[in-house]
mmCIF file of C-alpha atoms in Angstrom:
data_model
loop_
_atom_site.group_PDB
_atom_site.id
_atom_site.type_symbol
_atom_site.label_atom_id
_atom_site.label_comp_id
_atom_site.label_asym_id
_atom_site.label_seq_id
_atom_site.Cartn_x
_atom_site.Cartn_y
_atom_site.Cartn_z
ATOM 1 C CA UNK A 608 16.717 -3.355 -23.180
ATOM 2 C CA UNK A 609 15.135 -6.481 -24.609
ATOM 3 C CA UNK A 610 13.508 -8.748 -22.038
ATOM 4 C CA UNK A 611 15.069 -12.176 -21.701
ATOM 5 C CA UNK A 612 12.274 -14.717 -21.637
ATOM 6 C CA UNK A 613 12.177 -18.466 -21.355
ATOM 7 C CA UNK A 614 10.338 -19.955 -24.307
ATOM 8 C CA UNK A 615 6.852 -21.108 -23.393
ATOM 9 C CA UNK A 616 7.327 -24.375 -25.268
ATOM 10 C CA UNK A 617 10.170 -25.207 -22.864
ATOM 11 C CA UNK A 618 8.078 -24.850 -19.729
ATOM 12 C CA UNK A 619 8.042 -28.561 -19.036
ATOM 13 C CA UNK A 620 11.793 -28.914 -19.546
ATOM 14 C CA UNK A 621 12.482 -26.817 -16.488
ATOM 15 C CA UNK A 622 9.339 -27.691 -14.566
ATOM 16 C CA UNK A 623 10.629 -30.971 -13.113
ATOM 17 C CA UNK A 624 13.191 -29.410 -10.743
ATOM 18 C CA UNK A 625 10.509 -26.937 -9.683
ATOM 19 C CA UNK A 626 7.916 -29.554 -8.875
ATOM 20 C CA UNK A 627 10.502 -31.621 -6.996
ATOM 21 C CA UNK A 628 11.336 -28.601 -4.834
ATOM 22 C CA UNK A 629 7.668 -27.764 -4.282
ATOM 23 C CA UNK A 630 6.988 -31.387 -3.305
ATOM 24 C CA UNK A 631 9.920 -31.312 -0.879
ATOM 25 C CA UNK A 632 8.685 -28.072 0.676
ATOM 26 C CA UNK A 633 5.160 -29.434 1.034
ATOM 27 C CA UNK A 634 6.539 -32.602 2.620
ATOM 28 C CA UNK A 635 8.418 -30.368 5.046
ATOM 29 C CA UNK A 636 5.151 -28.680 5.995
ATOM 30 C CA UNK A 637 3.642 -32.083 6.811
ATOM 31 C CA UNK A 638 6.624 -33.070 8.948
ATOM 32 C CA UNK A 639 6.524 -29.792 10.870
ATOM 33 C CA UNK A 640 2.811 -30.282 11.467
ATOM 34 C CA UNK A 641 3.433 -33.748 12.891
ATOM 35 C CA UNK A 642 6.167 -32.450 15.184
ATOM 36 C CA UNK A 643 3.736 -29.852 16.530
ATOM 37 C CA UNK A 644 1.071 -32.460 17.259
ATOM 38 C CA UNK A 645 -0.852 -32.943 14.047
ATOM 39 C CA UNK A 646 -1.528 -31.291 10.744
ATOM 40 C CA UNK A 647 -5.159 -30.460 11.234
ATOM 41 C CA UNK A 648 -6.333 -29.953 7.680
ATOM 42 C CA UNK A 649 -4.685 -32.534 5.436
ATOM 43 C CA UNK A 650 -7.275 -34.895 3.961
ATOM 44 C CA UNK A 651 -6.366 -37.815 1.697
ATOM 45 C CA UNK A 652 -3.013 -36.181 0.960
ATOM 46 C CA UNK A 653 -4.513 -32.802 0.036
ATOM 47 C CA UNK A 654 -3.448 -29.884 2.210
ATOM 48 C CA UNK A 655 -6.313 -27.505 2.932
ATOM 49 C CA UNK A 656 -5.166 -24.121 4.193
ATOM 50 C CA UNK A 657 -6.426 -20.572 4.190
ATOM 51 C CA UNK A 658 -5.214 -17.115 3.301
ATOM 52 C CA UNK A 659 -5.280 -15.071 6.495
ATOM 53 C CA UNK A 660 -7.198 -12.385 4.570
ATOM 54 C CA UNK A 661 -10.181 -14.631 5.325
ATOM 55 C CA UNK A 662 -10.149 -13.243 8.887
ATOM 56 C CA UNK A 663 -10.190 -9.562 7.890
ATOM 57 C CA UNK A 664 -13.623 -9.019 9.492
ATOM 58 C CA UNK A 665 -12.439 -10.123 12.933
ATOM 59 C CA UNK A 666 -11.912 -7.290 15.450
ATOM 60 C CA UNK A 667 -8.339 -8.107 16.480
ATOM 61 C CA UNK A 668 -5.942 -8.072 13.529
ATOM 62 C CA UNK A 669 -2.773 -8.763 15.503
ATOM 63 C CA UNK A 670 -0.645 -11.709 14.414
ATOM 64 C CA UNK A 671 -1.260 -13.819 17.552
ATOM 65 C CA UNK A 672 -5.009 -13.280 17.124
ATOM 66 C CA UNK A 673 -4.863 -14.336 13.467
ATOM 67 C CA UNK A 674 -2.975 -17.478 14.469
ATOM 68 C CA UNK A 675 -5.655 -18.193 17.061
ATOM 69 C CA UNK A 676 -8.373 -17.787 14.425
ATOM 70 C CA UNK A 677 -6.632 -20.313 12.167
ATOM 71 C CA UNK A 678 -6.282 -22.820 14.999
ATOM 72 C CA UNK A 679 -9.954 -22.456 15.950
ATOM 73 C CA UNK A 680 -10.943 -22.941 12.305
ATOM 74 C CA UNK A 681 -9.061 -26.248 12.163
ATOM 75 C CA UNK A 682 -6.427 -24.934 9.756
ATOM 76 C CA UNK A 683 -2.947 -26.455 9.544
ATOM 77 C CA UNK A 684 -1.289 -24.173 6.969
ATOM 78 C CA UNK A 685 -1.663 -20.531 5.935
ATOM 79 C CA UNK A 686 -0.857 -18.028 3.263
ATOM 80 C CA UNK A 687 0.191 -15.199 5.563
ATOM 81 C CA UNK A 688 -0.557 -11.567 4.783
ATOM 82 C CA UNK A 689 2.457 -9.299 5.156
ATOM 83 C CA UNK A 690 0.835 -6.394 7.023
ATOM 84 C CA UNK A 691 0.159 -8.123 10.381
ATOM 85 C CA UNK A 692 3.422 -10.026 10.010
ATOM 86 C CA UNK A 693 5.546 -6.893 9.746
ATOM 87 C CA UNK A 694 3.489 -5.084 12.382
ATOM 88 C CA UNK A 695 4.218 -7.861 14.875
ATOM 89 C CA UNK A 696 7.914 -7.713 13.968
ATOM 90 C CA UNK A 697 7.968 -3.985 14.837
ATOM 91 C CA UNK A 698 7.958 -2.159 11.503
ATOM 92 C CA UNK A 699 7.972 1.660 11.919
ATOM 93 C CA UNK A 700 5.390 3.928 10.263
ATOM 94 C CA UNK A 701 7.659 6.395 8.444
ATOM 95 C CA UNK A 702 8.489 5.292 4.884
ATOM 96 C CA UNK A 703 12.182 6.166 5.081
ATOM 97 C CA UNK A 704 12.473 4.461 8.449
ATOM 98 C CA UNK A 705 10.746 1.416 6.976
ATOM 99 C CA UNK A 706 13.431 1.096 4.303
ATOM 100 C CA UNK A 707 16.191 1.158 6.888
ATOM 101 C CA UNK A 708 14.317 -1.203 9.205
ATOM 102 C CA UNK A 709 13.880 -3.767 6.453
ATOM 103 C CA UNK A 710 17.593 -3.636 5.689
ATOM 104 C CA UNK A 711 18.643 -4.167 9.293
ATOM 105 C CA UNK A 712 15.952 -6.137 11.140
ATOM 106 C CA UNK A 713 17.112 -9.476 12.519
ATOM 107 C CA UNK A 714 15.664 -12.575 10.872
ATOM 108 C CA UNK A 715 15.489 -14.088 14.356
ATOM 109 C CA UNK A 716 12.198 -12.221 14.783
ATOM 110 C CA UNK A 717 10.706 -14.097 11.859
ATOM 111 C CA UNK A 718 12.206 -17.405 12.910
ATOM 112 C CA UNK A 719 10.446 -16.902 16.240
ATOM 113 C CA UNK A 720 7.196 -16.180 14.397
ATOM 114 C CA UNK A 721 7.618 -19.428 12.493
ATOM 115 C CA UNK A 722 8.090 -21.258 15.787
ATOM 116 C CA UNK A 723 5.025 -19.542 17.258
ATOM 117 C CA UNK A 724 2.918 -20.831 14.359
ATOM 118 C CA UNK A 725 4.501 -24.284 14.242
ATOM 119 C CA UNK A 726 4.025 -24.755 17.985
ATOM 120 C CA UNK A 727 0.288 -24.349 17.347
ATOM 121 C CA UNK A 728 0.371 -26.868 14.497
ATOM 122 C CA UNK A 729 0.175 -24.238 11.753
ATOM 123 C CA UNK A 730 2.694 -23.874 8.944
ATOM 124 C CA UNK A 731 3.293 -20.824 6.770
ATOM 125 C CA UNK A 732 3.567 -22.005 3.180
ATOM 126 C CA UNK A 733 3.376 -18.647 1.352
ATOM 127 C CA UNK A 734 3.848 -15.011 2.369
ATOM 128 C CA UNK A 735 1.959 -12.205 0.630
ATOM 129 C CA UNK A 736 4.094 -9.106 0.074
ATOM 130 C CA UNK A 737 3.488 -6.420 -2.539
ATOM 131 C CA UNK A 738 7.186 -5.852 -3.080
ATOM 132 C CA UNK A 739 7.556 -5.339 -6.832
ATOM 133 C CA UNK A 740 8.310 -1.611 -6.398
ATOM 134 C CA UNK A 741 10.513 -1.920 -3.342
ATOM 135 C CA UNK A 742 14.232 -1.185 -3.392
ATOM 136 C CA UNK A 743 16.640 -4.027 -4.124
ATOM 137 C CA UNK A 744 17.545 -4.252 -0.443
ATOM 138 C CA UNK A 745 13.889 -4.443 0.555
ATOM 139 C CA UNK A 746 13.206 -7.200 -1.966
ATOM 140 C CA UNK A 747 16.143 -9.156 -0.566
ATOM 141 C CA UNK A 748 14.571 -8.644 2.861
ATOM 142 C CA UNK A 749 11.240 -10.033 1.605
ATOM 143 C CA UNK A 750 12.868 -13.235 0.406
ATOM 144 C CA UNK A 751 14.920 -13.536 3.592
ATOM 145 C CA UNK A 752 11.700 -13.243 5.608
ATOM 146 C CA UNK A 753 10.121 -15.888 3.419
ATOM 147 C CA UNK A 754 12.987 -18.291 4.104
ATOM 148 C CA UNK A 755 12.986 -17.552 7.849
ATOM 149 C CA UNK A 756 9.272 -18.402 7.986
ATOM 150 C CA UNK A 757 9.814 -21.686 6.140
ATOM 151 C CA UNK A 758 7.642 -20.566 3.218
ATOM 152 C CA UNK A 759 8.120 -21.677 -0.375
ATOM 153 C CA UNK A 760 7.763 -18.202 -1.843
ATOM 154 C CA UNK A 761 6.196 -14.759 -1.998
ATOM 155 C CA UNK A 762 2.809 -14.216 -3.598
ATOM 156 C CA UNK A 763 1.460 -11.094 -5.271
ATOM 157 C CA UNK A 764 -0.831 -9.998 -8.093
ATOM 158 C CA UNK A 765 0.124 -11.311 -11.519
ATOM 159 C CA UNK A 766 1.784 -8.739 -13.780
ATOM 160 C CA UNK A 767 4.630 -8.473 -16.249
ATOM 161 C CA UNK A 768 6.114 -5.661 -14.171
ATOM 162 C CA UNK A 769 6.374 -7.983 -11.169
ATOM 163 C CA UNK A 770 7.702 -10.884 -13.248
ATOM 164 C CA UNK A 771 10.460 -8.815 -14.829
ATOM 165 C CA UNK A 772 11.420 -7.105 -11.568
ATOM 166 C CA UNK A 773 11.393 -10.116 -9.278
ATOM 167 C CA UNK A 774 12.615 -13.020 -11.411
ATOM 168 C CA UNK A 775 16.320 -12.301 -10.712
ATOM 169 C CA UNK A 776 15.672 -12.116 -6.959
ATOM 170 C CA UNK A 777 13.730 -15.378 -6.924
ATOM 171 C CA UNK A 778 16.611 -17.075 -8.703
ATOM 172 C CA UNK A 779 19.158 -15.462 -6.388
ATOM 173 C CA UNK A 780 17.338 -16.680 -3.263
ATOM 174 C CA UNK A 781 16.186 -20.005 -4.768
ATOM 175 C CA UNK A 782 12.588 -19.306 -3.749
ATOM 176 C CA UNK A 783 9.433 -18.690 -5.747
ATOM 177 C CA UNK A 784 7.433 -15.704 -6.888
ATOM 178 C CA UNK A 785 3.879 -17.051 -6.869
ATOM 179 C CA UNK A 786 1.417 -15.068 -8.958
ATOM 180 C CA UNK A 787 -2.222 -14.663 -7.953
ATOM 181 C CA UNK A 788 -4.982 -13.910 -10.431
ATOM 182 C CA UNK A 789 -8.248 -12.082 -10.104
ATOM 183 C CA UNK A 790 -10.397 -11.649 -13.208
ATOM 184 C CA UNK A 791 -7.505 -11.148 -15.663
ATOM 185 C CA UNK A 792 -8.044 -14.545 -17.384
ATOM 186 C CA UNK A 793 -11.316 -13.164 -18.743
ATOM 187 C CA UNK A 794 -9.369 -10.629 -20.826
ATOM 188 C CA UNK A 795 -9.021 -11.669 -24.496
ATOM 189 C CA UNK A 796 -5.543 -12.996 -25.218
ATOM 190 C CA UNK A 797 -4.610 -13.600 -21.573
ATOM 191 C CA UNK A 798 -2.467 -16.632 -20.834
ATOM 192 C CA UNK A 799 -0.589 -17.677 -17.713
ATOM 193 C CA UNK A 800 2.385 -19.029 -19.659
ATOM 194 C CA UNK A 801 3.515 -15.527 -20.607
ATOM 195 C CA UNK A 802 4.266 -14.775 -16.961
ATOM 196 C CA UNK A 803 5.705 -18.196 -16.154
ATOM 197 C CA UNK A 804 8.131 -17.829 -19.061
ATOM 198 C CA UNK A 805 10.159 -15.165 -17.243
ATOM 199 C CA UNK A 806 11.821 -17.747 -15.004
ATOM 200 C CA UNK A 807 11.446 -21.295 -13.681
ATOM 201 C CA UNK A 808 11.032 -19.583 -10.298
ATOM 202 C CA UNK A 809 7.695 -18.107 -11.371
ATOM 203 C CA UNK A 810 4.736 -20.137 -10.078
ATOM 204 C CA UNK A 811 0.980 -19.658 -9.797
ATOM 205 C CA UNK A 812 -1.320 -19.046 -6.859
ATOM 206 C CA UNK A 813 -4.273 -19.998 -9.042
ATOM 207 C CA UNK A 814 -7.584 -18.547 -7.880
ATOM 208 C CA UNK A 815 -10.085 -21.057 -9.240
ATOM 209 C CA UNK A 816 -13.091 -18.983 -8.174
ATOM 210 C CA UNK A 817 -11.988 -15.774 -9.856
ATOM 211 C CA UNK A 818 -10.965 -17.783 -12.919
ATOM 212 C CA UNK A 819 -14.333 -19.490 -13.214
ATOM 213 C CA UNK A 820 -16.287 -16.339 -12.430
ATOM 214 C CA UNK A 821 -14.473 -14.433 -15.180
ATOM 215 C CA UNK A 822 -14.321 -17.117 -17.875
ATOM 216 C CA UNK A 823 -16.873 -19.864 -17.209
ATOM 217 C CA UNK A 824 -14.110 -22.332 -18.104
ATOM 218 C CA UNK A 825 -13.548 -25.349 -15.882
ATOM 219 C CA UNK A 826 -10.446 -24.629 -13.740
ATOM 220 C CA UNK A 827 -9.315 -28.239 -14.190
ATOM 221 C CA UNK A 828 -8.287 -27.270 -17.727
ATOM 222 C CA UNK A 829 -5.576 -25.053 -16.207
ATOM 223 C CA UNK A 830 -4.734 -27.537 -13.456
ATOM 224 C CA UNK A 831 -4.175 -30.336 -15.979
ATOM 225 C CA UNK A 832 -2.053 -28.105 -18.188
ATOM 226 C CA UNK A 833 0.026 -26.193 -15.639
ATOM 227 C CA UNK A 834 -0.043 -28.237 -12.424
ATOM 228 C CA UNK A 835 3.762 -28.365 -12.358
ATOM 229 C CA UNK A 836 3.783 -24.569 -12.096
ATOM 230 C CA UNK A 837 0.967 -24.207 -9.554
ATOM 231 C CA UNK A 838 2.106 -23.902 -5.936
ATOM 232 C CA UNK A 839 -1.335 -23.251 -4.488
ATOM 233 C CA UNK A 840 -4.920 -22.501 -5.376
ATOM 234 C CA UNK A 841 -7.473 -20.226 -3.771
ATOM 235 C CA UNK A 842 -10.740 -22.080 -3.267
ATOM 236 C CA UNK A 843 -13.993 -20.178 -3.318
ATOM 237 C CA UNK A 844 -17.414 -20.829 -4.818
ATOM 238 C CA UNK A 845 -18.563 -18.206 -7.319
ATOM 239 C CA UNK A 846 -21.271 -18.007 -9.920
ATOM 240 C CA UNK A 847 -20.241 -18.078 -13.559
ATOM 241 C CA UNK A 848 -20.163 -15.138 -15.975
ATOM 242 C CA UNK A 849 -23.567 -16.041 -17.450
ATOM 243 C CA UNK A 850 -25.436 -16.454 -14.157
ATOM 244 C CA UNK A 851 -28.313 -14.177 -13.148
ATOM 245 C CA UNK A 852 -25.888 -12.644 -10.639
ATOM 246 C CA UNK A 853 -22.595 -13.172 -12.467
ATOM 247 C CA UNK A 854 -19.185 -13.638 -10.857
ATOM 248 C CA UNK A 855 -20.630 -13.503 -7.338
ATOM 249 C CA UNK A 856 -19.274 -15.150 -4.188
ATOM 250 C CA UNK A 857 -21.458 -17.776 -2.548
ATOM 251 C CA UNK A 858 -21.087 -20.111 0.451
ATOM 252 C CA UNK A 859 -19.424 -23.373 -0.529
ATOM 253 C CA UNK A 860 -21.852 -25.603 -2.408
ATOM 254 C CA UNK A 861 -24.165 -22.747 -3.405
ATOM 255 C CA UNK A 862 -22.231 -21.305 -6.335
ATOM 256 C CA UNK A 863 -21.310 -22.718 -9.738
ATOM 257 C CA UNK A 864 -17.552 -23.228 -9.307
ATOM 258 C CA UNK A 865 -16.792 -26.977 -9.602
ATOM 259 C CA UNK A 866 -15.033 -27.155 -6.233
ATOM 260 C CA UNK A 867 -15.690 -30.886 -5.800
ATOM 261 C CA UNK A 868 -14.166 -31.784 -9.163
ATOM 262 C CA UNK A 869 -11.165 -29.535 -8.527
ATOM 263 C CA UNK A 870 -10.384 -31.094 -5.143
ATOM 264 C CA UNK A 871 -10.924 -34.621 -6.414
ATOM 265 C CA UNK A 872 -8.556 -34.059 -9.332
ATOM 266 C CA UNK A 873 -5.808 -32.861 -6.983
ATOM 267 C CA UNK A 874 -6.483 -35.843 -4.710
ATOM 268 C CA UNK A 875 -6.455 -38.302 -7.616
ATOM 269 C CA UNK A 876 -3.193 -36.954 -9.035
ATOM 270 C CA UNK A 877 -1.640 -36.287 -5.594
ATOM 271 C CA UNK A 878 -0.195 -33.043 -6.894
ATOM 272 C CA UNK A 879 1.636 -31.057 -4.176
ATOM 273 C CA UNK A 880 -0.732 -28.091 -4.544
ATOM 274 C CA UNK A 881 -1.889 -26.391 -1.342
ATOM 275 C CA UNK A 882 -5.607 -25.571 -1.484
ATOM 276 C CA UNK A 883 -6.260 -22.335 0.382
ATOM 277 C CA UNK A 884 -9.760 -21.320 1.391
ATOM 278 C CA UNK A 885 -10.417 -17.644 0.731
ATOM 279 C CA UNK A 886 -13.520 -16.506 2.578
ATOM 280 C CA UNK A 887 -15.121 -13.840 0.401
ATOM 281 C CA UNK A 888 -18.851 -14.452 0.676
ATOM 282 C CA UNK A 889 -20.720 -12.203 3.153
ATOM 283 C CA UNK A 890 -20.671 -13.411 6.761
ATOM 284 C CA UNK A 891 -24.053 -13.216 8.486
ATOM 285 C CA UNK A 892 -24.441 -11.280 11.726
ATOM 286 C CA UNK A 893 -24.970 -14.465 13.737
ATOM 287 C CA UNK A 894 -21.658 -15.947 12.569
ATOM 288 C CA UNK A 895 -18.023 -14.909 12.156
ATOM 289 C CA UNK A 896 -15.033 -15.649 9.967
ATOM 290 C CA UNK A 897 -13.714 -18.386 12.274
ATOM 291 C CA UNK A 898 -16.976 -20.307 12.032
ATOM 292 C CA UNK A 899 -17.273 -19.799 8.279
ATOM 293 C CA UNK A 900 -13.704 -20.901 7.530
ATOM 294 C CA UNK A 901 -14.335 -23.983 9.688
ATOM 295 C CA UNK A 902 -17.445 -24.711 7.574
ATOM 296 C CA UNK A 903 -15.336 -24.426 4.431
ATOM 297 C CA UNK A 904 -12.743 -26.811 5.877
ATOM 298 C CA UNK A 905 -15.493 -29.308 6.678
ATOM 299 C CA UNK A 906 -16.913 -28.966 3.169
ATOM 300 C CA UNK A 907 -13.497 -29.748 1.677
ATOM 301 C CA UNK A 908 -12.966 -32.650 4.095
ATOM 302 C CA UNK A 909 -16.295 -34.190 3.120
ATOM 303 C CA UNK A 910 -15.433 -33.912 -0.568
ATOM 304 C CA UNK A 911 -11.992 -35.449 -0.152
ATOM 305 C CA UNK A 912 -12.982 -38.260 2.200
ATOM 306 C CA UNK A 913 -16.182 -39.380 0.478
ATOM 307 C CA UNK A 914 -15.070 -40.046 -3.108
ATOM 308 C CA UNK A 915 -17.666 -37.611 -4.428
ATOM 309 C CA UNK A 916 -17.602 -37.242 -8.190
#
């Protein structure tokens, strides 16, 4: 059966409704943060968040502990990993039982999780679920969870398989599938538009560090071109492909990724793109992920509040 694709040249014709919805969702995150006390990591109109994967080295991987880590790091919005989320909601271990559980579990559990986060001043803007090979009922569940949490969409690794499988569900639920990249942009012939063309509900979770580490190209080239289709970025500082130690994670300010220029462009344009810290550089024995994420937040705050060029 021939795949039905949107023409790439028409991307901008359907991008406006998408960016309006993304802007509305991001504005909702800010309002929720204010209701809860304050949104701790919004600087000059740029929302700094983190993917909860950043806390993978911490001993307690329960959902309440992860929330506590985010609060202690000064984070006001998260991309939430699905494993601790479902564990907290009571998912069984048996695969067949999991299928039935996902079809029948009450969304009240996830609404309560949203409240638990919001009460601490933390919003959930994206949920990470590897659901491209789930049953139809399970994919519906994933989007229902996303809505119950107040998130704008589900994120996963970029692939044509995922785009073709999930585009109809994203349109059905009026939420986004938000594709994350690793080093794929370094492959000859790769382009993001191919995946976005499957549906106006396809967006990007653009990893600027992986992109730069694989290509050596300034990520602002992609931001300028596709900002209407970028829901979030992952911020990290990596060396470039031609460095002595190529494509290697470094503490913020010690790599080659132009983090300052990226953040300042988003600030200047006031694009509703959430900027999520992804802690991937090694954490020293005298520190921990909470401390390191907090350092990354402070680095981003200094960039955004000091007009650094």
